[in-house]
């Protein structure tokens, strides 16, 4: 496994998908999903050109921050976040992707307020309405976006979605397209003129780009397969 070759290959695929969609490849950020990776693997990824790291466990985030593993990159929190852990995340990451309830939003706002900062967030939408998944239901998005607009401790930057694991090429395009439409629906509630649409993983990031993703979260295609303990969330 050659990390810098993988970074290059993924970037080339991102660029090709962007061109196929008539988009500028520079509109699309590559977020390396670093769960179960070591401090050194993260440093190597940054040395290979990665500029955004996405963590999904608070414990790993804390350990990597203490080890200064992310120097040179932004850090995003992309996993499910429990309300009782917001103190370990707010103000320590550039963007939280997984805000999916009024309670979590309020907890992030309160902690940001206490710190005197504004925390950038995305709302996560459970686009395929899967029982097992985080994310709010599509019909709850407008109210959650409105709440975000009224909380000074958070700045709503866009949406994130994790559709079902893609088995057949193209199988998730309808979910990506729906997610993009949800973003259009709430855009009036955002101050941002360049909203973030976080969708697409190793198996389907090209389809996500065809449907408007501005940030793709890629793990396996960069770092190779994870040990089976590294479940998706
Ligand atoms: C692990 C993970 C990814 C990346 O998954 P791969 O299939 O390894 O690319 C993306 N997003 C989230 C939220 C993840 O937990």
PDB file of C-alpha atoms and ligand atoms in Angstrom:
ATOM      1  CA  UNK A   1       0.000   0.000   0.000  1.00  0.00           C
ATOM      2  CA  UNK A   2       1.438   3.341  -1.027  1.00  0.00           C
ATOM      3  CA  UNK A   3      -0.367   6.186   0.665  1.00  0.00           C
ATOM      4  CA  UNK A   4       0.886   8.971  -1.572  1.00  0.00           C
ATOM      5  CA  UNK A   5      -0.015   6.971  -4.667  1.00  0.00           C
ATOM      6  CA  UNK A   6      -3.493   6.397  -3.220  1.00  0.00           C
ATOM      7  CA  UNK A   7      -3.912  10.100  -2.501  1.00  0.00           C
ATOM      8  CA  UNK A   8      -2.918  10.870  -6.066  1.00  0.00           C
ATOM      9  CA  UNK A   9      -5.262   8.224  -7.507  1.00  0.00           C
ATOM     10  CA  UNK A  10      -8.224   9.433  -5.434  1.00  0.00           C
ATOM     11  CA  UNK A  11      -7.538  13.050  -6.426  1.00  0.00           C
ATOM     12  CA  UNK A  12      -7.444  12.050 -10.084  1.00  0.00           C
ATOM     13  CA  UNK A  13     -10.801  10.284  -9.739  1.00  0.00           C
ATOM     14  CA  UNK A  14     -12.247  13.327  -7.979  1.00  0.00           C
ATOM     15  CA  UNK A  15     -11.030  15.546 -10.801  1.00  0.00           C
ATOM     16  CA  UNK A  16     -12.398  13.220 -13.490  1.00  0.00           C
ATOM     17  CA  UNK A  17     -15.813  13.034 -11.808  1.00  0.00           C
ATOM     18  CA  UNK A  18     -15.864  16.814 -11.398  1.00  0.00           C
ATOM     19  CA  UNK A  19     -15.046  17.337 -15.065  1.00  0.00           C
ATOM     20  CA  UNK A  20     -17.710  14.805 -16.075  1.00  0.00           C
ATOM     21  CA  UNK A  21     -20.196  16.867 -14.073  1.00  0.00           C
ATOM     22  CA  UNK A  22     -18.981  20.116 -15.631  1.00  0.00           C
ATOM     23  CA  UNK A  23     -17.595  21.240 -12.269  1.00  0.00           C
ATOM     24  CA  UNK A  24     -14.284  22.689 -11.185  1.00  0.00           C
ATOM     25  CA  UNK A  25     -12.277  19.981  -9.350  1.00  0.00           C
ATOM     26  CA  UNK A  26     -11.125  22.648  -6.887  1.00  0.00           C
ATOM     27  CA  UNK A  27     -14.664  22.947  -5.541  1.00  0.00           C
ATOM     28  CA  UNK A  28     -14.305  19.503  -3.978  1.00  0.00           C
ATOM     29  CA  UNK A  29     -12.419  18.837  -0.751  1.00  0.00           C
ATOM     30  CA  UNK A  30     -10.977  15.464   0.088  1.00  0.00           C
ATOM     31  CA  UNK A  31     -11.468  14.558   3.749  1.00  0.00           C
ATOM     32  CA  UNK A  32      -9.398  11.559   4.864  1.00  0.00           C
ATOM     33  CA  UNK A  33     -11.484   9.354   7.167  1.00  0.00           C
ATOM     34  CA  UNK A  34      -8.798   8.445   9.682  1.00  0.00           C
ATOM     35  CA  UNK A  35     -10.633   6.113  12.057  1.00  0.00           C
ATOM     36  CA  UNK A  36      -8.371   3.364  13.483  1.00  0.00           C
ATOM     37  CA  UNK A  37      -5.301   4.990  11.887  1.00  0.00           C
ATOM     38  CA  UNK A  38      -2.185   5.664  13.962  1.00  0.00           C
ATOM     39  CA  UNK A  39      -0.657   9.088  14.622  1.00  0.00           C
ATOM     40  CA  UNK A  40       2.067   8.220  12.136  1.00  0.00           C
ATOM     41  CA  UNK A  41      -0.397   7.161   9.433  1.00  0.00           C
ATOM     42  CA  UNK A  42      -2.158  10.506   9.862  1.00  0.00           C
ATOM     43  CA  UNK A  43       1.141  12.387   9.649  1.00  0.00           C
ATOM     44  CA  UNK A  44       2.042  10.425   6.518  1.00  0.00           C
ATOM     45  CA  UNK A  45      -1.319  11.292   4.946  1.00  0.00           C
ATOM     46  CA  UNK A  46      -0.733  14.980   5.646  1.00  0.00           C
ATOM     47  CA  UNK A  47       2.775  14.708   4.218  1.00  0.00           C
ATOM     48  CA  UNK A  48       1.149  13.160   1.122  1.00  0.00           C
ATOM     49  CA  UNK A  49      -1.046  16.221   0.685  1.00  0.00           C
ATOM     50  CA  UNK A  50      -4.159  15.539   2.789  1.00  0.00           C
ATOM     51  CA  UNK A  51      -5.509  18.826   4.158  1.00  0.00           C
ATOM     52  CA  UNK A  52      -8.637  17.641   5.982  1.00  0.00           C
ATOM     53  CA  UNK A  53      -8.833  14.749   8.452  1.00  0.00           C
ATOM     54  CA  UNK A  54     -12.191  13.353   9.571  1.00  0.00           C
ATOM     55  CA  UNK A  55     -12.499  11.532  12.892  1.00  0.00           C
ATOM     56  CA  UNK A  56     -15.503   9.670  14.099  1.00  0.00           C
ATOM     57  CA  UNK A  57     -14.649   8.672  17.607  1.00  0.00           C
ATOM     58  CA  UNK A  58     -14.106  11.195  20.371  1.00  0.00           C
ATOM     59  CA  UNK A  59     -11.486   9.028  22.032  1.00  0.00           C
ATOM     60  CA  UNK A  60      -9.363   8.788  18.891  1.00  0.00           C
ATOM     61  CA  UNK A  61      -9.788  12.494  18.202  1.00  0.00           C
ATOM     62  CA  UNK A  62      -8.543  13.360  21.691  1.00  0.00           C
ATOM     63  CA  UNK A  63      -5.556  11.037  21.449  1.00  0.00           C
ATOM     64  CA  UNK A  64      -4.488  12.357  18.028  1.00  0.00           C
ATOM     65  CA  UNK A  65      -4.889  15.959  19.177  1.00  0.00           C
ATOM     66  CA  UNK A  66      -2.711  15.278  22.219  1.00  0.00           C
ATOM     67  CA  UNK A  67      -0.079  13.736  19.963  1.00  0.00           C
ATOM     68  CA  UNK A  68      -0.217  16.737  17.592  1.00  0.00           C
ATOM     69  CA  UNK A  69      -0.871  14.309  14.759  1.00  0.00           C
ATOM     70  CA  UNK A  70      -3.001  16.697  12.693  1.00  0.00           C
ATOM     71  CA  UNK A  71      -0.509  19.530  12.273  1.00  0.00           C
ATOM     72  CA  UNK A  72      -0.897  20.890   8.737  1.00  0.00           C
ATOM     73  CA  UNK A  73      -4.517  19.785   8.278  1.00  0.00           C
ATOM     74  CA  UNK A  74      -8.009  20.780   9.332  1.00  0.00           C
ATOM     75  CA  UNK A  75      -9.848  18.376  11.614  1.00  0.00           C
ATOM     76  CA  UNK A  76     -13.499  17.486  11.137  1.00  0.00           C
ATOM     77  CA  UNK A  77     -15.696  15.381  13.394  1.00  0.00           C
ATOM     78  CA  UNK A  78     -17.687  13.034  11.143  1.00  0.00           C
ATOM     79  CA  UNK A  79     -19.032  10.373  13.537  1.00  0.00           C
ATOM     80  CA  UNK A  80     -22.062  10.149  15.777  1.00  0.00           C
ATOM     81  CA  UNK A  81     -21.680  12.636  18.637  1.00  0.00           C
ATOM     82  CA  UNK A  82     -23.231  12.098  22.043  1.00  0.00           C
ATOM     83  CA  UNK A  83     -24.402  15.181  23.882  1.00  0.00           C
ATOM     84  CA  UNK A  84     -22.280  14.321  26.917  1.00  0.00           C
ATOM     85  CA  UNK A  85     -19.125  14.439  24.777  1.00  0.00           C
ATOM     86  CA  UNK A  86     -19.523  17.815  23.087  1.00  0.00           C
ATOM     87  CA  UNK A  87     -16.979  19.435  25.432  1.00  0.00           C
ATOM     88  CA  UNK A  88     -14.289  17.218  23.973  1.00  0.00           C
ATOM     89  CA  UNK A  89     -15.125  18.273  20.422  1.00  0.00           C
ATOM     90  CA  UNK A  90     -16.435  21.861  20.299  1.00  0.00           C
ATOM     91  CA  UNK A  91     -13.648  24.352  19.624  1.00  0.00           C
ATOM     92  CA  UNK A  92     -11.204  21.550  18.858  1.00  0.00           C
ATOM     93  CA  UNK A  93     -12.396  20.790  15.338  1.00  0.00           C
ATOM     94  CA  UNK A  94     -13.019  22.988  12.315  1.00  0.00           C
ATOM     95  CA  UNK A  95     -16.344  21.395  11.401  1.00  0.00           C
ATOM     96  CA  UNK A  96     -18.800  18.987  13.046  1.00  0.00           C
ATOM     97  CA  UNK A  97     -20.636  17.030  10.314  1.00  0.00           C
ATOM     98  CA  UNK A  98     -23.103  15.059  12.411  1.00  0.00           C
ATOM     99  CA  UNK A  99     -25.557  17.424  14.106  1.00  0.00           C
ATOM    100  CA  UNK A 100     -28.887  15.618  13.996  1.00  0.00           C
ATOM    101  CA  UNK A 101     -31.070  16.713  16.905  1.00  0.00           C
ATOM    102  CA  UNK A 102     -32.186  19.912  18.680  1.00  0.00           C
ATOM    103  CA  UNK A 103     -30.631  18.571  21.881  1.00  0.00           C
ATOM    104  CA  UNK A 104     -27.186  18.087  20.323  1.00  0.00           C
ATOM    105  CA  UNK A 105     -27.386  21.426  18.543  1.00  0.00           C
ATOM    106  CA  UNK A 106     -28.251  23.173  21.792  1.00  0.00           C
ATOM    107  CA  UNK A 107     -25.377  21.448  23.637  1.00  0.00           C
ATOM    108  CA  UNK A 108     -22.883  22.523  20.953  1.00  0.00           C
ATOM    109  CA  UNK A 109     -24.227  26.082  21.034  1.00  0.00           C
ATOM    110  CA  UNK A 110     -23.923  26.244  24.850  1.00  0.00           C
ATOM    111  CA  UNK A 111     -20.368  24.970  24.885  1.00  0.00           C
ATOM    112  CA  UNK A 112     -19.313  27.297  22.041  1.00  0.00           C
ATOM    113  CA  UNK A 113     -20.911  30.195  23.882  1.00  0.00           C
ATOM    114  CA  UNK A 114     -19.008  29.300  27.032  1.00  0.00           C
ATOM    115  CA  UNK A 115     -15.765  29.277  25.027  1.00  0.00           C
ATOM    116  CA  UNK A 116     -16.669  32.505  23.239  1.00  0.00           C
ATOM    117  CA  UNK A 117     -16.396  30.911  19.811  1.00  0.00           C
ATOM    118  CA  UNK A 118     -18.668  30.017  16.909  1.00  0.00           C
ATOM    119  CA  UNK A 119     -18.607  26.348  15.942  1.00  0.00           C
ATOM    120  CA  UNK A 120     -19.090  25.497  12.265  1.00  0.00           C
ATOM    121  CA  UNK A 121     -21.538  22.636  11.799  1.00  0.00           C
ATOM    122  CA  UNK A 122     -23.337  20.552   9.200  1.00  0.00           C
ATOM    123  CA  UNK A 123     -26.700  18.917   9.752  1.00  0.00           C
ATOM    124  CA  UNK A 124     -26.699  15.187   9.102  1.00  0.00           C
ATOM    125  CA  UNK A 125     -29.719  13.864   7.259  1.00  0.00           C
ATOM    126  CA  UNK A 126     -30.776  10.209   7.299  1.00  0.00           C
ATOM    127  CA  UNK A 127     -31.615  10.320   3.621  1.00  0.00           C
ATOM    128  CA  UNK A 128     -32.505   6.629   3.233  1.00  0.00           C
ATOM    129  CA  UNK A 129     -34.478   6.597   6.507  1.00  0.00           C
ATOM    130  CA  UNK A 130     -32.429   3.716   7.910  1.00  0.00           C
ATOM    131  CA  UNK A 131     -33.338   2.650  11.457  1.00  0.00           C
ATOM    132  CA  UNK A 132     -29.725   1.924  12.358  1.00  0.00           C
ATOM    133  CA  UNK A 133     -28.315   5.257  11.220  1.00  0.00           C
ATOM    134  CA  UNK A 134     -27.821   8.635  12.784  1.00  0.00           C
ATOM    135  CA  UNK A 135     -29.037  11.766  11.071  1.00  0.00           C
ATOM    136  CA  UNK A 136     -32.358  13.525  11.312  1.00  0.00           C
ATOM    137  CA  UNK A 137     -35.273  12.616   9.085  1.00  0.00           C
ATOM    138  CA  UNK A 138     -35.634  14.827   6.016  1.00  0.00           C
ATOM    139  CA  UNK A 139     -38.901  16.321   7.277  1.00  0.00           C
ATOM    140  CA  UNK A 140     -37.148  17.522  10.461  1.00  0.00           C
ATOM    141  CA  UNK A 141     -34.407  19.402   8.595  1.00  0.00           C
ATOM    142  CA  UNK A 142     -36.127  22.779   8.136  1.00  0.00           C
ATOM    143  CA  UNK A 143     -36.850  23.129  11.868  1.00  0.00           C
ATOM    144  CA  UNK A 144     -33.315  22.084  12.785  1.00  0.00           C
ATOM    145  CA  UNK A 145     -31.855  24.558  10.274  1.00  0.00           C
ATOM    146  CA  UNK A 146     -34.068  27.281  11.737  1.00  0.00           C
ATOM    147  CA  UNK A 147     -32.850  26.437  15.237  1.00  0.00           C
ATOM    148  CA  UNK A 148     -29.234  26.611  14.029  1.00  0.00           C
ATOM    149  CA  UNK A 149     -29.889  30.036  12.560  1.00  0.00           C
ATOM    150  CA  UNK A 150     -31.129  31.237  15.943  1.00  0.00           C
ATOM    151  CA  UNK A 151     -28.181  29.946  17.963  1.00  0.00           C
ATOM    152  CA  UNK A 152     -25.209  32.292  18.018  1.00  0.00           C
ATOM    153  CA  UNK A 153     -22.754  29.567  19.024  1.00  0.00           C
ATOM    154  CA  UNK A 154     -23.115  27.663  15.765  1.00  0.00           C
ATOM    155  CA  UNK A 155     -22.748  28.529  12.097  1.00  0.00           C
ATOM    156  CA  UNK A 156     -24.636  26.237   9.739  1.00  0.00           C
ATOM    157  CA  UNK A 157     -22.417  25.441   6.765  1.00  0.00           C
ATOM    158  CA  UNK A 158     -24.430  22.729   4.989  1.00  0.00           C
ATOM    159  CA  UNK A 159     -25.456  19.085   5.068  1.00  0.00           C
ATOM    160  CA  UNK A 160     -23.941  15.643   5.465  1.00  0.00           C
ATOM    161  CA  UNK A 161     -25.427  12.274   4.512  1.00  0.00           C
ATOM    162  CA  UNK A 162     -24.390   8.633   4.763  1.00  0.00           C
ATOM    163  CA  UNK A 163     -26.577   6.577   2.405  1.00  0.00           C
ATOM    164  CA  UNK A 164     -26.582   2.759   2.514  1.00  0.00           C
ATOM    165  CA  UNK A 165     -23.332   0.986   1.644  1.00  0.00           C
ATOM    166  CA  UNK A 166     -23.060   1.103  -2.117  1.00  0.00           C
ATOM    167  CA  UNK A 167     -22.833  -2.344  -3.685  1.00  0.00           C
ATOM    168  CA  UNK A 168     -23.657  -1.571  -7.291  1.00  0.00           C
ATOM    169  CA  UNK A 169     -22.196   1.429  -9.064  1.00  0.00           C
ATOM    170  CA  UNK A 170     -24.797   4.177  -9.243  1.00  0.00           C
ATOM    171  CA  UNK A 171     -27.009   2.705  -6.510  1.00  0.00           C
ATOM    172  CA  UNK A 172     -26.679   5.758  -4.281  1.00  0.00           C
ATOM    173  CA  UNK A 173     -27.127   8.465  -6.876  1.00  0.00           C
ATOM    174  CA  UNK A 174     -30.765   8.979  -6.005  1.00  0.00           C
ATOM    175  CA  UNK A 175     -29.843   9.530  -2.344  1.00  0.00           C
ATOM    176  CA  UNK A 176     -27.098  11.980  -3.245  1.00  0.00           C
ATOM    177  CA  UNK A 177     -29.463  13.846  -5.506  1.00  0.00           C
ATOM    178  CA  UNK A 178     -32.121  14.010  -2.761  1.00  0.00           C
ATOM    179  CA  UNK A 179     -29.563  15.298  -0.276  1.00  0.00           C
ATOM    180  CA  UNK A 180     -28.582  18.041  -2.657  1.00  0.00           C
ATOM    181  CA  UNK A 181     -32.231  19.021  -2.985  1.00  0.00           C
ATOM    182  CA  UNK A 182     -32.553  19.168   0.823  1.00  0.00           C
ATOM    183  CA  UNK A 183     -29.633  21.597   0.850  1.00  0.00           C
ATOM    184  CA  UNK A 184     -31.372  23.774  -1.732  1.00  0.00           C
ATOM    185  CA  UNK A 185     -34.501  23.721   0.448  1.00  0.00           C
ATOM    186  CA  UNK A 186     -32.751  25.084   3.553  1.00  0.00           C
ATOM    187  CA  UNK A 187     -30.277  27.399   1.872  1.00  0.00           C
ATOM    188  CA  UNK A 188     -32.393  30.424   2.732  1.00  0.00           C
ATOM    189  CA  UNK A 189     -31.674  29.701   6.394  1.00  0.00           C
ATOM    190  CA  UNK A 190     -27.920  29.834   5.895  1.00  0.00           C
ATOM    191  CA  UNK A 191     -25.687  32.868   5.676  1.00  0.00           C
ATOM    192  CA  UNK A 192     -23.201  30.948   3.601  1.00  0.00           C
ATOM    193  CA  UNK A 193     -22.927  31.513  -0.128  1.00  0.00           C
ATOM    194  CA  UNK A 194     -20.669  28.484  -0.563  1.00  0.00           C
ATOM    195  CA  UNK A 195     -22.451  25.731   1.337  1.00  0.00           C
ATOM    196  CA  UNK A 196     -20.826  22.406   2.094  1.00  0.00           C
ATOM    197  CA  UNK A 197     -22.366  19.154   0.919  1.00  0.00           C
ATOM    198  CA  UNK A 198     -20.535  16.280   2.613  1.00  0.00           C
ATOM    199  CA  UNK A 199     -21.364  12.993   0.900  1.00  0.00           C
ATOM    200  CA  UNK A 200     -19.606  10.072  -0.764  1.00  0.00           C
ATOM    201  CA  UNK A 201     -17.126   7.514   0.599  1.00  0.00           C
ATOM    202  CA  UNK A 202     -14.608   5.136  -1.019  1.00  0.00           C
ATOM    203  CA  UNK A 203     -17.249   3.099  -2.851  1.00  0.00           C
ATOM    204  CA  UNK A 204     -19.300   5.961  -4.220  1.00  0.00           C
ATOM    205  CA  UNK A 205     -17.530   9.324  -4.047  1.00  0.00           C
ATOM    206  CA  UNK A 206     -17.577   9.745  -7.818  1.00  0.00           C
ATOM    207  CA  UNK A 207     -21.368   9.387  -7.900  1.00  0.00           C
ATOM    208  CA  UNK A 208     -21.601  11.860  -5.016  1.00  0.00           C
ATOM    209  CA  UNK A 209     -19.543  14.384  -7.001  1.00  0.00           C
ATOM    210  CA  UNK A 210     -21.791  13.910 -10.036  1.00  0.00           C
ATOM    211  CA  UNK A 211     -24.692  14.878  -7.745  1.00  0.00           C
ATOM    212  CA  UNK A 212     -23.041  17.924  -6.214  1.00  0.00           C
ATOM    213  CA  UNK A 213     -20.843  16.843  -3.276  1.00  0.00           C
ATOM    214  CA  UNK A 214     -18.359  19.533  -2.221  1.00  0.00           C
ATOM    215  CA  UNK A 215     -16.577  17.297   0.286  1.00  0.00           C
ATOM    216  CA  UNK A 216     -16.010  13.546   0.078  1.00  0.00           C
ATOM    217  CA  UNK A 217     -14.990  11.421   3.071  1.00  0.00           C
ATOM    218  CA  UNK A 218     -12.606   8.697   2.005  1.00  0.00           C
ATOM    219  CA  UNK A 219     -10.936   6.067   4.212  1.00  0.00           C
ATOM    220  CA  UNK A 220     -10.323   2.681   2.616  1.00  0.00           C
ATOM    221  CA  UNK A 221      -9.306   4.029  -0.792  1.00  0.00           C
ATOM    222  CA  UNK A 222      -6.511   5.996   0.940  1.00  0.00           C
ATOM    223  CA  UNK A 223      -5.394   3.787   3.821  1.00  0.00           C
ATOM    224  CA  UNK A 224      -6.451   0.314   2.657  1.00  0.00           C
ATOM    225  CA  UNK A 225      -8.976  -1.961   4.393  1.00  0.00           C
ATOM    226  CA  UNK A 226      -9.553  -1.462   8.113  1.00  0.00           C
ATOM    227  CA  UNK A 227      -9.460  -4.294  10.627  1.00  0.00           C
ATOM    228  CA  UNK A 228     -13.058  -5.499  11.088  1.00  0.00           C
ATOM    229  CA  UNK A 229     -13.351  -3.832  14.522  1.00  0.00           C
ATOM    230  CA  UNK A 230     -13.377  -0.510  12.660  1.00  0.00           C
ATOM    231  CA  UNK A 231     -17.088  -0.520  11.972  1.00  0.00           C
ATOM    232  CA  UNK A 232     -18.415   2.284   9.814  1.00  0.00           C
ATOM    233  CA  UNK A 233     -19.574   4.330  12.784  1.00  0.00           C
TER     234      UNK A 233
HETATM  235  C1  LIG B   1     -15.316   5.502   7.807  1.00  0.00           C
HETATM  236  C2  LIG B   1     -16.124   6.617   7.311  1.00  0.00           C
HETATM  237  C3  LIG B   1     -15.963   7.091   6.007  1.00  0.00           C
HETATM  238  C4  LIG B   1     -15.014   6.477   4.994  1.00  0.00           C
HETATM  239  O1  LIG B   1     -15.396   5.188   4.672  1.00  0.00           O
HETATM  240  P1  LIG B   1     -14.606   4.358   3.513  1.00  0.00           P
HETATM  241  O2  LIG B   1     -15.642   3.444   2.981  1.00  0.00           O
HETATM  242  O3  LIG B   1     -13.509   3.641   4.221  1.00  0.00           O
HETATM  243  O4  LIG B   1     -14.110   5.318   2.543  1.00  0.00           O
HETATM  244  C5  LIG B   1     -16.728   8.187   5.620  1.00  0.00           C
HETATM  245  N1  LIG B   1     -17.595   8.777   6.447  1.00  0.00           N
HETATM  246  C6  LIG B   1     -17.780   8.355   7.710  1.00  0.00           C
HETATM  247  C7  LIG B   1     -18.761   9.052   8.575  1.00  0.00           C
HETATM  248  C8  LIG B   1     -17.058   7.262   8.179  1.00  0.00           C
HETATM  249  O5  LIG B   1     -17.255   6.835   9.420  1.00  0.00           O
END
